[in-house]
């Protein structure tokens, strides 16, 4: 205990904790799922499990796993020691100087205290645990087969409208109501066609609602690309939009002379750009941007409008195709 206290006091009074506390080399425990096995580090070969003498450096460390019928190369990424990151802060006022001094010394680096070389794991490069978890999570592939069909249910939980009703100023509304049903067909393992029918509205619960409401029902067809957890698409849309103003329901009755009710509808052609992030095998969340440019059956033919929806998505398999392996 005395030694620890004295070291902390020394770090507080000196200008380099990693330089003081760490040696140029340290011992790393190396294990593997392969048995019997050896590991080659630098120019030496060790029988596993082994305690290997490692030299601190800012460069990557190479290891070669040697088994009866395999040779696998691994790379260990250099990273900063906790002593360099945290202990230098003990110096408080001198902390900037502590860091500057340690930046000139390779003792601030290490590769971890132990490593397990798993021949069945696709990971061949070892990094910081949170970086490894990040890569594994975002790099996870929910594999699909050519010919797969999924039934898709989505809830557009937040909808933002920009709409230009005929002879009215531009309307900006946001609501939390919607439903969408459709199908996805995978014509490649990483590409699919998606078609859906969607109904959304700018409704919000009282007492936050007002006299205006926008509704939109639209059909869309998009081509989508799948990359790990991400899905990005582009396509066409046909929409039926409605804007309604009605001041009844508060102090004004429907049969009152002060009651005003106006409804404007339009049909429009446009594009659709769906994007989603897959959480697990069935659930995703996404964002759909649906701009429209051309009005049908209206005097104002060209008019920009859009809908942006944040949605929760559930995909259920309708048909799962089996991968057929060809004989070589």
PDB file of C-alpha atoms in Angstrom:
ATOM      1  CA  UNK A   1       0.000   0.000   0.000  1.00  0.00           C
ATOM      2  CA  UNK A   2       2.861   2.355   0.859  1.00  0.00           C
ATOM      3  CA  UNK A   3       4.427   1.749  -2.543  1.00  0.00           C
ATOM      4  CA  UNK A   4       1.187   2.624  -4.349  1.00  0.00           C
ATOM      5  CA  UNK A   5       0.772   5.848  -2.360  1.00  0.00           C
ATOM      6  CA  UNK A   6       4.397   6.821  -3.005  1.00  0.00           C
ATOM      7  CA  UNK A   7       3.969   6.155  -6.734  1.00  0.00           C
ATOM      8  CA  UNK A   8       0.852   8.335  -6.885  1.00  0.00           C
ATOM      9  CA  UNK A   9       2.650  11.106  -5.008  1.00  0.00           C
ATOM     10  CA  UNK A  10       5.567  10.722  -7.410  1.00  0.00           C
ATOM     11  CA  UNK A  11       3.209  11.047 -10.396  1.00  0.00           C
ATOM     12  CA  UNK A  12       1.661  14.145  -8.864  1.00  0.00           C
ATOM     13  CA  UNK A  13       5.054  15.782  -8.381  1.00  0.00           C
ATOM     14  CA  UNK A  14       6.841  14.512 -11.471  1.00  0.00           C
ATOM     15  CA  UNK A  15       6.187  14.942 -15.163  1.00  0.00           C
ATOM     16  CA  UNK A  16       5.736  11.439 -16.590  1.00  0.00           C
ATOM     17  CA  UNK A  17       3.704   8.574 -15.083  1.00  0.00           C
ATOM     18  CA  UNK A  18       4.062   6.101 -17.966  1.00  0.00           C
ATOM     19  CA  UNK A  19       7.809   6.746 -18.046  1.00  0.00           C
ATOM     20  CA  UNK A  20       8.080   6.094 -14.309  1.00  0.00           C
ATOM     21  CA  UNK A  21       5.725   3.120 -13.896  1.00  0.00           C
ATOM     22  CA  UNK A  22       6.093   1.132 -17.126  1.00  0.00           C
ATOM     23  CA  UNK A  23       9.058  -0.876 -18.374  1.00  0.00           C
ATOM     24  CA  UNK A  24      10.112  -1.144 -22.012  1.00  0.00           C
ATOM     25  CA  UNK A  25       8.810  -4.724 -22.082  1.00  0.00           C
ATOM     26  CA  UNK A  26       5.974  -6.574 -20.370  1.00  0.00           C
ATOM     27  CA  UNK A  27       4.502 -10.094 -20.250  1.00  0.00           C
ATOM     28  CA  UNK A  28       1.440 -11.030 -22.299  1.00  0.00           C
ATOM     29  CA  UNK A  29      -0.570 -14.239 -21.875  1.00  0.00           C
ATOM     30  CA  UNK A  30      -1.285 -15.935 -25.226  1.00  0.00           C
ATOM     31  CA  UNK A  31      -3.819 -18.776 -25.588  1.00  0.00           C
ATOM     32  CA  UNK A  32      -5.646 -20.480 -28.463  1.00  0.00           C
ATOM     33  CA  UNK A  33      -8.511 -22.854 -29.214  1.00  0.00           C
ATOM     34  CA  UNK A  34      -6.090 -24.962 -31.280  1.00  0.00           C
ATOM     35  CA  UNK A  35      -4.271 -27.763 -29.452  1.00  0.00           C
ATOM     36  CA  UNK A  36      -1.487 -28.490 -29.777  1.00  0.00           C
ATOM     37  CA  UNK A  37      -0.375 -25.127 -31.133  1.00  0.00           C
ATOM     38  CA  UNK A  38       2.512 -22.687 -31.202  1.00  0.00           C
ATOM     39  CA  UNK A  39       2.775 -18.945 -31.704  1.00  0.00           C
ATOM     40  CA  UNK A  40       5.594 -17.075 -33.398  1.00  0.00           C
ATOM     41  CA  UNK A  41       6.276 -13.594 -31.988  1.00  0.00           C
ATOM     42  CA  UNK A  42       9.211 -11.616 -33.334  1.00  0.00           C
ATOM     43  CA  UNK A  43      11.647 -14.443 -34.193  1.00  0.00           C
ATOM     44  CA  UNK A  44      10.788 -16.781 -31.337  1.00  0.00           C
ATOM     45  CA  UNK A  45       8.322 -19.676 -31.257  1.00  0.00           C
ATOM     46  CA  UNK A  46       6.373 -20.507 -28.061  1.00  0.00           C
ATOM     47  CA  UNK A  47       4.219 -23.527 -27.226  1.00  0.00           C
ATOM     48  CA  UNK A  48       0.716 -22.466 -26.174  1.00  0.00           C
ATOM     49  CA  UNK A  49      -0.450 -21.451 -23.695  1.00  0.00           C
ATOM     50  CA  UNK A  50       2.526 -19.156 -23.151  1.00  0.00           C
ATOM     51  CA  UNK A  51       3.756 -16.067 -21.339  1.00  0.00           C
ATOM     52  CA  UNK A  52       5.396 -13.948 -24.038  1.00  0.00           C
ATOM     53  CA  UNK A  53       7.793 -11.064 -23.495  1.00  0.00           C
ATOM     54  CA  UNK A  54       6.456  -8.097 -25.512  1.00  0.00           C
ATOM     55  CA  UNK A  55       8.320  -4.892 -26.390  1.00  0.00           C
ATOM     56  CA  UNK A  56       6.251  -1.712 -26.173  1.00  0.00           C
ATOM     57  CA  UNK A  57       5.956   0.184 -29.456  1.00  0.00           C
ATOM     58  CA  UNK A  58       3.629   2.420 -31.453  1.00  0.00           C
ATOM     59  CA  UNK A  59       3.794  -0.077 -34.344  1.00  0.00           C
ATOM     60  CA  UNK A  60       1.496  -3.071 -34.890  1.00  0.00           C
ATOM     61  CA  UNK A  61       2.554  -6.438 -33.484  1.00  0.00           C
ATOM     62  CA  UNK A  62       2.415  -9.522 -35.717  1.00  0.00           C
ATOM     63  CA  UNK A  63       1.733 -13.048 -34.441  1.00  0.00           C
ATOM     64  CA  UNK A  64       1.647 -16.321 -36.340  1.00  0.00           C
ATOM     65  CA  UNK A  65      -0.521 -19.157 -35.008  1.00  0.00           C
ATOM     66  CA  UNK A  66       0.971 -22.528 -35.962  1.00  0.00           C
ATOM     67  CA  UNK A  67      -1.058 -25.745 -35.806  1.00  0.00           C
ATOM     68  CA  UNK A  68      -0.906 -29.210 -37.324  1.00  0.00           C
ATOM     69  CA  UNK A  69      -2.618 -28.102 -40.528  1.00  0.00           C
ATOM     70  CA  UNK A  70      -2.852 -24.319 -40.297  1.00  0.00           C
ATOM     71  CA  UNK A  71      -0.833 -21.115 -40.212  1.00  0.00           C
ATOM     72  CA  UNK A  72      -2.827 -17.965 -39.401  1.00  0.00           C
ATOM     73  CA  UNK A  73      -1.428 -14.432 -39.241  1.00  0.00           C
ATOM     74  CA  UNK A  74      -2.782 -12.057 -36.588  1.00  0.00           C
ATOM     75  CA  UNK A  75      -2.177  -8.358 -36.046  1.00  0.00           C
ATOM     76  CA  UNK A  76      -2.372  -6.627 -32.661  1.00  0.00           C
ATOM     77  CA  UNK A  77      -2.975  -2.886 -32.813  1.00  0.00           C
ATOM     78  CA  UNK A  78      -0.905  -0.748 -30.454  1.00  0.00           C
ATOM     79  CA  UNK A  79      -2.859   1.359 -27.964  1.00  0.00           C
ATOM     80  CA  UNK A  80      -2.198   3.741 -25.086  1.00  0.00           C
ATOM     81  CA  UNK A  81      -1.824   2.343 -21.576  1.00  0.00           C
ATOM     82  CA  UNK A  82      -4.356   3.311 -18.883  1.00  0.00           C
ATOM     83  CA  UNK A  83      -1.457   4.710 -16.860  1.00  0.00           C
ATOM     84  CA  UNK A  84      -0.644   7.207 -19.593  1.00  0.00           C
ATOM     85  CA  UNK A  85      -4.296   8.228 -20.008  1.00  0.00           C
ATOM     86  CA  UNK A  86      -5.393   8.453 -16.374  1.00  0.00           C
ATOM     87  CA  UNK A  87      -2.419   8.557 -13.984  1.00  0.00           C
ATOM     88  CA  UNK A  88      -0.983  11.677 -15.570  1.00  0.00           C
ATOM     89  CA  UNK A  89      -4.151  13.488 -14.499  1.00  0.00           C
ATOM     90  CA  UNK A  90      -3.084  13.026 -10.876  1.00  0.00           C
ATOM     91  CA  UNK A  91      -0.537  15.737 -11.512  1.00  0.00           C
ATOM     92  CA  UNK A  92      -3.427  18.169 -12.153  1.00  0.00           C
ATOM     93  CA  UNK A  93      -1.620  21.428 -12.948  1.00  0.00           C
ATOM     94  CA  UNK A  94       1.379  19.549 -14.331  1.00  0.00           C
ATOM     95  CA  UNK A  95      -0.838  17.176 -16.340  1.00  0.00           C
ATOM     96  CA  UNK A  96      -0.163  18.854 -19.714  1.00  0.00           C
ATOM     97  CA  UNK A  97       3.579  18.586 -19.075  1.00  0.00           C
ATOM     98  CA  UNK A  98       3.147  14.946 -17.984  1.00  0.00           C
ATOM     99  CA  UNK A  99       1.502  14.079 -21.279  1.00  0.00           C
ATOM    100  CA  UNK A 100       4.068  15.963 -23.351  1.00  0.00           C
ATOM    101  CA  UNK A 101       6.968  14.134 -21.668  1.00  0.00           C
ATOM    102  CA  UNK A 102       5.308  10.722 -22.089  1.00  0.00           C
ATOM    103  CA  UNK A 103       4.598  11.439 -25.756  1.00  0.00           C
ATOM    104  CA  UNK A 104       8.335  11.083 -26.393  1.00  0.00           C
ATOM    105  CA  UNK A 105       8.466   7.623 -24.793  1.00  0.00           C
ATOM    106  CA  UNK A 106       7.235   4.313 -26.327  1.00  0.00           C
ATOM    107  CA  UNK A 107       6.449   3.076 -22.805  1.00  0.00           C
ATOM    108  CA  UNK A 108       3.016   4.668 -23.171  1.00  0.00           C
ATOM    109  CA  UNK A 109       1.969   1.885 -25.581  1.00  0.00           C
ATOM    110  CA  UNK A 110       0.892  -1.725 -25.113  1.00  0.00           C
ATOM    111  CA  UNK A 111      -1.128  -4.441 -26.878  1.00  0.00           C
ATOM    112  CA  UNK A 112      -3.248  -5.680 -23.995  1.00  0.00           C
ATOM    113  CA  UNK A 113      -2.332  -8.060 -21.216  1.00  0.00           C
ATOM    114  CA  UNK A 114      -3.673 -11.200 -22.886  1.00  0.00           C
ATOM    115  CA  UNK A 115      -4.895 -12.410 -26.268  1.00  0.00           C
ATOM    116  CA  UNK A 116      -6.843 -15.505 -27.356  1.00  0.00           C
ATOM    117  CA  UNK A 117      -6.169 -16.667 -30.915  1.00  0.00           C
ATOM    118  CA  UNK A 118      -9.364 -18.311 -32.114  1.00  0.00           C
ATOM    119  CA  UNK A 119      -8.939 -20.033 -35.472  1.00  0.00           C
ATOM    120  CA  UNK A 120     -12.737 -20.257 -35.926  1.00  0.00           C
ATOM    121  CA  UNK A 121     -13.223 -16.489 -35.550  1.00  0.00           C
ATOM    122  CA  UNK A 122     -13.014 -14.267 -38.638  1.00  0.00           C
ATOM    123  CA  UNK A 123     -11.285 -11.561 -36.594  1.00  0.00           C
ATOM    124  CA  UNK A 124      -7.603 -11.417 -37.509  1.00  0.00           C
ATOM    125  CA  UNK A 125      -6.847  -7.932 -36.193  1.00  0.00           C
ATOM    126  CA  UNK A 126      -7.098  -7.166 -32.480  1.00  0.00           C
ATOM    127  CA  UNK A 127      -7.950  -3.620 -31.473  1.00  0.00           C
ATOM    128  CA  UNK A 128      -9.337  -1.854 -28.432  1.00  0.00           C
ATOM    129  CA  UNK A 129     -12.315  -3.780 -26.997  1.00  0.00           C
ATOM    130  CA  UNK A 130     -14.809  -1.016 -27.802  1.00  0.00           C
ATOM    131  CA  UNK A 131     -13.457  -0.735 -31.378  1.00  0.00           C
ATOM    132  CA  UNK A 132     -13.755  -4.507 -31.796  1.00  0.00           C
ATOM    133  CA  UNK A 133     -17.318  -4.475 -30.448  1.00  0.00           C
ATOM    134  CA  UNK A 134     -18.107  -1.549 -32.776  1.00  0.00           C
ATOM    135  CA  UNK A 135     -16.792  -3.402 -35.821  1.00  0.00           C
ATOM    136  CA  UNK A 136     -18.576  -6.627 -34.887  1.00  0.00           C
ATOM    137  CA  UNK A 137     -21.885  -4.864 -34.268  1.00  0.00           C
ATOM    138  CA  UNK A 138     -21.959  -2.626 -37.327  1.00  0.00           C
ATOM    139  CA  UNK A 139     -20.296  -5.258 -39.499  1.00  0.00           C
ATOM    140  CA  UNK A 140     -22.887  -7.942 -38.705  1.00  0.00           C
ATOM    141  CA  UNK A 141     -24.514  -9.251 -41.858  1.00  0.00           C
ATOM    142  CA  UNK A 142     -28.108 -10.504 -41.766  1.00  0.00           C
ATOM    143  CA  UNK A 143     -27.659 -12.639 -44.839  1.00  0.00           C
ATOM    144  CA  UNK A 144     -30.463 -12.976 -47.376  1.00  0.00           C
ATOM    145  CA  UNK A 145     -30.774 -15.387 -50.301  1.00  0.00           C
ATOM    146  CA  UNK A 146     -31.794 -14.684 -53.856  1.00  0.00           C
ATOM    147  CA  UNK A 147     -35.558 -15.220 -54.118  1.00  0.00           C
ATOM    148  CA  UNK A 148     -36.393 -14.379 -50.485  1.00  0.00           C
ATOM    149  CA  UNK A 149     -39.680 -12.519 -49.925  1.00  0.00           C
ATOM    150  CA  UNK A 150     -40.558 -10.559 -46.778  1.00  0.00           C
ATOM    151  CA  UNK A 151     -43.807  -8.968 -45.647  1.00  0.00           C
ATOM    152  CA  UNK A 152     -43.045  -5.540 -44.196  1.00  0.00           C
ATOM    153  CA  UNK A 153     -45.091  -3.639 -41.601  1.00  0.00           C
ATOM    154  CA  UNK A 154     -43.881  -0.195 -40.602  1.00  0.00           C
ATOM    155  CA  UNK A 155     -45.168   2.502 -38.292  1.00  0.00           C
ATOM    156  CA  UNK A 156     -44.231   6.019 -39.443  1.00  0.00           C
ATOM    157  CA  UNK A 157     -44.044   7.386 -35.903  1.00  0.00           C
ATOM    158  CA  UNK A 158     -43.028  10.936 -36.846  1.00  0.00           C
ATOM    159  CA  UNK A 159     -44.048  12.604 -40.106  1.00  0.00           C
ATOM    160  CA  UNK A 160     -42.944  16.022 -41.323  1.00  0.00           C
ATOM    161  CA  UNK A 161     -44.937  17.540 -44.223  1.00  0.00           C
ATOM    162  CA  UNK A 162     -44.274  20.411 -46.595  1.00  0.00           C
ATOM    163  CA  UNK A 163     -47.379  20.841 -48.762  1.00  0.00           C
ATOM    164  CA  UNK A 164     -48.682  23.505 -51.157  1.00  0.00           C
ATOM    165  CA  UNK A 165     -52.486  23.236 -51.456  1.00  0.00           C
ATOM    166  CA  UNK A 166     -54.049  24.992 -54.441  1.00  0.00           C
ATOM    167  CA  UNK A 167     -54.482  28.749 -53.808  1.00  0.00           C
ATOM    168  CA  UNK A 168     -53.063  28.388 -50.310  1.00  0.00           C
ATOM    169  CA  UNK A 169     -49.691  29.306 -48.787  1.00  0.00           C
ATOM    170  CA  UNK A 170     -47.138  26.563 -48.153  1.00  0.00           C
ATOM    171  CA  UNK A 171     -48.073  24.405 -45.171  1.00  0.00           C
ATOM    172  CA  UNK A 172     -45.570  22.938 -42.685  1.00  0.00           C
ATOM    173  CA  UNK A 173     -46.987  20.291 -40.373  1.00  0.00           C
ATOM    174  CA  UNK A 174     -45.628  17.460 -38.219  1.00  0.00           C
ATOM    175  CA  UNK A 175     -47.593  14.542 -36.786  1.00  0.00           C
ATOM    176  CA  UNK A 176     -47.239  11.111 -35.235  1.00  0.00           C
ATOM    177  CA  UNK A 177     -49.717   8.866 -37.052  1.00  0.00           C
ATOM    178  CA  UNK A 178     -49.212   6.382 -39.893  1.00  0.00           C
ATOM    179  CA  UNK A 179     -49.147   2.796 -41.152  1.00  0.00           C
ATOM    180  CA  UNK A 180     -47.365   1.143 -44.076  1.00  0.00           C
ATOM    181  CA  UNK A 181     -47.665  -2.375 -45.539  1.00  0.00           C
ATOM    182  CA  UNK A 182     -45.554  -3.887 -48.281  1.00  0.00           C
ATOM    183  CA  UNK A 183     -43.283  -6.600 -49.628  1.00  0.00           C
ATOM    184  CA  UNK A 184     -39.541  -6.956 -50.219  1.00  0.00           C
ATOM    185  CA  UNK A 185     -38.211  -9.259 -52.945  1.00  0.00           C
ATOM    186  CA  UNK A 186     -34.494 -10.112 -52.991  1.00  0.00           C
ATOM    187  CA  UNK A 187     -33.314 -10.544 -56.573  1.00  0.00           C
ATOM    188  CA  UNK A 188     -29.731 -10.620 -55.237  1.00  0.00           C
ATOM    189  CA  UNK A 189     -28.336 -11.403 -51.805  1.00  0.00           C
ATOM    190  CA  UNK A 190     -27.622  -7.693 -51.244  1.00  0.00           C
ATOM    191  CA  UNK A 191     -30.282  -6.012 -53.418  1.00  0.00           C
ATOM    192  CA  UNK A 192     -34.057  -6.111 -53.345  1.00  0.00           C
ATOM    193  CA  UNK A 193     -37.190  -4.495 -54.749  1.00  0.00           C
ATOM    194  CA  UNK A 194     -39.639  -3.023 -52.270  1.00  0.00           C
ATOM    195  CA  UNK A 195     -43.245  -2.020 -52.873  1.00  0.00           C
ATOM    196  CA  UNK A 196     -45.598  -0.594 -50.265  1.00  0.00           C
ATOM    197  CA  UNK A 197     -48.799   1.296 -49.593  1.00  0.00           C
ATOM    198  CA  UNK A 198     -48.555   3.968 -46.902  1.00  0.00           C
ATOM    199  CA  UNK A 199     -50.976   6.234 -45.074  1.00  0.00           C
ATOM    200  CA  UNK A 200     -49.657   9.070 -42.895  1.00  0.00           C
ATOM    201  CA  UNK A 201     -51.191  12.083 -41.202  1.00  0.00           C
ATOM    202  CA  UNK A 202     -50.103  15.149 -39.270  1.00  0.00           C
ATOM    203  CA  UNK A 203     -52.357  14.345 -36.319  1.00  0.00           C
ATOM    204  CA  UNK A 204     -51.097  15.107 -32.849  1.00  0.00           C
ATOM    205  CA  UNK A 205     -52.900  14.423 -29.563  1.00  0.00           C
ATOM    206  CA  UNK A 206     -54.792  17.227 -27.776  1.00  0.00           C
ATOM    207  CA  UNK A 207     -54.170  19.767 -26.398  1.00  0.00           C
ATOM    208  CA  UNK A 208     -51.386  20.252 -28.967  1.00  0.00           C
ATOM    209  CA  UNK A 209     -53.558  19.801 -32.064  1.00  0.00           C
ATOM    210  CA  UNK A 210     -54.932  22.703 -34.090  1.00  0.00           C
ATOM    211  CA  UNK A 211     -57.419  23.370 -36.892  1.00  0.00           C
ATOM    212  CA  UNK A 212     -55.190  22.110 -39.723  1.00  0.00           C
ATOM    213  CA  UNK A 213     -54.453  18.531 -40.732  1.00  0.00           C
ATOM    214  CA  UNK A 214     -52.526  16.998 -43.617  1.00  0.00           C
ATOM    215  CA  UNK A 215     -53.047  13.445 -44.817  1.00  0.00           C
ATOM    216  CA  UNK A 216     -51.237  11.510 -47.502  1.00  0.00           C
ATOM    217  CA  UNK A 217     -51.770   8.052 -48.973  1.00  0.00           C
ATOM    218  CA  UNK A 218     -49.116   6.883 -51.384  1.00  0.00           C
ATOM    219  CA  UNK A 219     -47.748   3.901 -53.259  1.00  0.00           C
ATOM    220  CA  UNK A 220     -44.023   3.467 -53.812  1.00  0.00           C
ATOM    221  CA  UNK A 221     -41.639   1.164 -55.640  1.00  0.00           C
ATOM    222  CA  UNK A 222     -37.930   1.269 -54.807  1.00  0.00           C
ATOM    223  CA  UNK A 223     -34.698  -0.549 -55.531  1.00  0.00           C
ATOM    224  CA  UNK A 224     -32.664  -1.112 -52.377  1.00  0.00           C
ATOM    225  CA  UNK A 225     -29.065  -1.985 -51.567  1.00  0.00           C
ATOM    226  CA  UNK A 226     -28.148  -3.878 -48.410  1.00  0.00           C
ATOM    227  CA  UNK A 227     -24.779  -3.353 -46.688  1.00  0.00           C
ATOM    228  CA  UNK A 228     -24.425  -5.138 -43.359  1.00  0.00           C
ATOM    229  CA  UNK A 229     -27.059  -3.510 -41.119  1.00  0.00           C
ATOM    230  CA  UNK A 230     -27.743  -0.604 -43.511  1.00  0.00           C
ATOM    231  CA  UNK A 231     -30.386  -0.508 -46.266  1.00  0.00           C
ATOM    232  CA  UNK A 232     -30.475   2.372 -48.766  1.00  0.00           C
ATOM    233  CA  UNK A 233     -32.929   2.719 -51.647  1.00  0.00           C
ATOM    234  CA  UNK A 234     -34.334   4.940 -54.390  1.00  0.00           C
ATOM    235  CA  UNK A 235     -37.514   4.785 -56.416  1.00  0.00           C
ATOM    236  CA  UNK A 236     -40.817   6.334 -57.490  1.00  0.00           C
ATOM    237  CA  UNK A 237     -43.986   7.324 -55.663  1.00  0.00           C
ATOM    238  CA  UNK A 238     -47.586   8.192 -56.490  1.00  0.00           C
ATOM    239  CA  UNK A 239     -49.452  10.076 -53.767  1.00  0.00           C
ATOM    240  CA  UNK A 240     -52.913  11.345 -52.917  1.00  0.00           C
ATOM    241  CA  UNK A 241     -52.559  14.322 -50.567  1.00  0.00           C
ATOM    242  CA  UNK A 242     -55.210  16.194 -48.600  1.00  0.00           C
ATOM    243  CA  UNK A 243     -55.072  19.400 -46.558  1.00  0.00           C
ATOM    244  CA  UNK A 244     -58.032  20.267 -44.350  1.00  0.00           C
ATOM    245  CA  UNK A 245     -58.826  23.280 -42.220  1.00  0.00           C
ATOM    246  CA  UNK A 246     -61.737  22.947 -39.786  1.00  0.00           C
ATOM    247  CA  UNK A 247     -62.217  25.228 -36.783  1.00  0.00           C
ATOM    248  CA  UNK A 248     -65.059  23.226 -35.240  1.00  0.00           C
ATOM    249  CA  UNK A 249     -64.681  21.199 -32.086  1.00  0.00           C
ATOM    250  CA  UNK A 250     -63.712  23.988 -29.682  1.00  0.00           C
ATOM    251  CA  UNK A 251     -66.070  26.882 -28.943  1.00  0.00           C
ATOM    252  CA  UNK A 252     -67.414  26.811 -32.486  1.00  0.00           C
ATOM    253  CA  UNK A 253     -70.069  24.309 -33.513  1.00  0.00           C
ATOM    254  CA  UNK A 254     -70.416  22.827 -36.977  1.00  0.00           C
ATOM    255  CA  UNK A 255     -73.721  24.651 -37.595  1.00  0.00           C
ATOM    256  CA  UNK A 256     -72.325  27.961 -36.356  1.00  0.00           C
ATOM    257  CA  UNK A 257     -71.954  30.834 -38.855  1.00  0.00           C
ATOM    258  CA  UNK A 258     -68.349  31.148 -37.646  1.00  0.00           C
ATOM    259  CA  UNK A 259     -67.579  27.581 -38.661  1.00  0.00           C
ATOM    260  CA  UNK A 260     -65.031  27.326 -41.487  1.00  0.00           C
ATOM    261  CA  UNK A 261     -64.192  24.074 -43.254  1.00  0.00           C
ATOM    262  CA  UNK A 262     -61.836  23.933 -46.240  1.00  0.00           C
ATOM    263  CA  UNK A 263     -60.488  20.803 -47.936  1.00  0.00           C
ATOM    264  CA  UNK A 264     -57.933  20.717 -50.744  1.00  0.00           C
ATOM    265  CA  UNK A 265     -56.738  17.493 -52.406  1.00  0.00           C
ATOM    266  CA  UNK A 266     -54.098  16.725 -55.002  1.00  0.00           C
ATOM    267  CA  UNK A 267     -52.416  13.830 -56.796  1.00  0.00           C
ATOM    268  CA  UNK A 268     -48.676  13.935 -57.299  1.00  0.00           C
ATOM    269  CA  UNK A 269     -45.797  12.019 -58.849  1.00  0.00           C
ATOM    270  CA  UNK A 270     -42.423  11.970 -57.163  1.00  0.00           C
ATOM    271  CA  UNK A 271     -39.510  10.001 -55.832  1.00  0.00           C
ATOM    272  CA  UNK A 272     -38.845   8.023 -52.677  1.00  0.00           C
ATOM    273  CA  UNK A 273     -35.571   7.448 -50.808  1.00  0.00           C
ATOM    274  CA  UNK A 274     -35.894   4.886 -47.985  1.00  0.00           C
ATOM    275  CA  UNK A 275     -33.016   4.341 -45.541  1.00  0.00           C
ATOM    276  CA  UNK A 276     -33.029   1.926 -42.606  1.00  0.00           C
ATOM    277  CA  UNK A 277     -30.766   0.396 -39.971  1.00  0.00           C
ATOM    278  CA  UNK A 278     -31.372  -3.230 -38.977  1.00  0.00           C
ATOM    279  CA  UNK A 279     -31.423  -3.887 -35.224  1.00  0.00           C
ATOM    280  CA  UNK A 280     -31.891  -7.658 -35.334  1.00  0.00           C
ATOM    281  CA  UNK A 281     -33.322 -10.392 -37.541  1.00  0.00           C
ATOM    282  CA  UNK A 282     -36.784  -8.815 -37.753  1.00  0.00           C
ATOM    283  CA  UNK A 283     -36.722  -5.209 -36.517  1.00  0.00           C
ATOM    284  CA  UNK A 284     -35.300  -2.042 -38.077  1.00  0.00           C
ATOM    285  CA  UNK A 285     -35.748   1.670 -37.767  1.00  0.00           C
ATOM    286  CA  UNK A 286     -35.596   3.988 -40.732  1.00  0.00           C
ATOM    287  CA  UNK A 287     -36.102   7.322 -42.419  1.00  0.00           C
ATOM    288  CA  UNK A 288     -37.992   7.834 -45.679  1.00  0.00           C
ATOM    289  CA  UNK A 289     -37.693  10.996 -47.757  1.00  0.00           C
ATOM    290  CA  UNK A 290     -40.487  11.334 -50.328  1.00  0.00           C
ATOM    291  CA  UNK A 291     -40.268  14.450 -52.522  1.00  0.00           C
ATOM    292  CA  UNK A 292     -42.956  15.111 -55.137  1.00  0.00           C
ATOM    293  CA  UNK A 293     -42.714  17.511 -58.056  1.00  0.00           C
ATOM    294  CA  UNK A 294     -45.553  17.038 -60.530  1.00  0.00           C
ATOM    295  CA  UNK A 295     -49.290  17.458 -59.763  1.00  0.00           C
ATOM    296  CA  UNK A 296     -51.858  15.553 -61.815  1.00  0.00           C
ATOM    297  CA  UNK A 297     -55.190  17.152 -62.780  1.00  0.00           C
ATOM    298  CA  UNK A 298     -54.223  20.543 -61.416  1.00  0.00           C
ATOM    299  CA  UNK A 299     -53.464  23.974 -62.819  1.00  0.00           C
ATOM    300  CA  UNK A 300     -50.238  24.136 -60.798  1.00  0.00           C
ATOM    301  CA  UNK A 301     -48.447  21.266 -62.488  1.00  0.00           C
ATOM    302  CA  UNK A 302     -44.958  21.682 -61.023  1.00  0.00           C
ATOM    303  CA  UNK A 303     -44.744  22.209 -57.281  1.00  0.00           C
ATOM    304  CA  UNK A 304     -42.211  20.896 -54.788  1.00  0.00           C
ATOM    305  CA  UNK A 305     -43.607  19.118 -51.745  1.00  0.00           C
ATOM    306  CA  UNK A 306     -42.131  16.529 -49.441  1.00  0.00           C
ATOM    307  CA  UNK A 307     -42.750  14.083 -46.646  1.00  0.00           C
ATOM    308  CA  UNK A 308     -40.065  12.883 -44.215  1.00  0.00           C
ATOM    309  CA  UNK A 309     -40.992   9.950 -41.993  1.00  0.00           C
ATOM    310  CA  UNK A 310     -39.143   8.287 -39.132  1.00  0.00           C
ATOM    311  CA  UNK A 311     -40.438   4.743 -38.805  1.00  0.00           C
ATOM    312  CA  UNK A 312     -40.214   1.464 -36.923  1.00  0.00           C
ATOM    313  CA  UNK A 313     -40.105  -1.538 -39.267  1.00  0.00           C
ATOM    314  CA  UNK A 314     -40.980  -5.215 -38.816  1.00  0.00           C
ATOM    315  CA  UNK A 315     -40.105  -7.696 -41.584  1.00  0.00           C
ATOM    316  CA  UNK A 316     -41.610 -11.192 -41.552  1.00  0.00           C
ATOM    317  CA  UNK A 317     -40.442 -13.949 -43.921  1.00  0.00           C
ATOM    318  CA  UNK A 318     -42.953 -15.117 -46.507  1.00  0.00           C
ATOM    319  CA  UNK A 319     -40.583 -17.263 -48.539  1.00  0.00           C
ATOM    320  CA  UNK A 320     -37.005 -18.207 -47.675  1.00  0.00           C
ATOM    321  CA  UNK A 321     -34.972 -19.630 -50.535  1.00  0.00           C
ATOM    322  CA  UNK A 322     -32.308 -22.200 -49.852  1.00  0.00           C
ATOM    323  CA  UNK A 323     -28.802 -21.654 -51.168  1.00  0.00           C
ATOM    324  CA  UNK A 324     -27.947 -24.398 -53.630  1.00  0.00           C
ATOM    325  CA  UNK A 325     -24.280 -25.350 -53.663  1.00  0.00           C
ATOM    326  CA  UNK A 326     -22.998 -26.337 -57.063  1.00  0.00           C
ATOM    327  CA  UNK A 327     -20.728 -29.342 -57.339  1.00  0.00           C
ATOM    328  CA  UNK A 328     -17.246 -28.339 -58.439  1.00  0.00           C
TER     329      UNK A 328
END
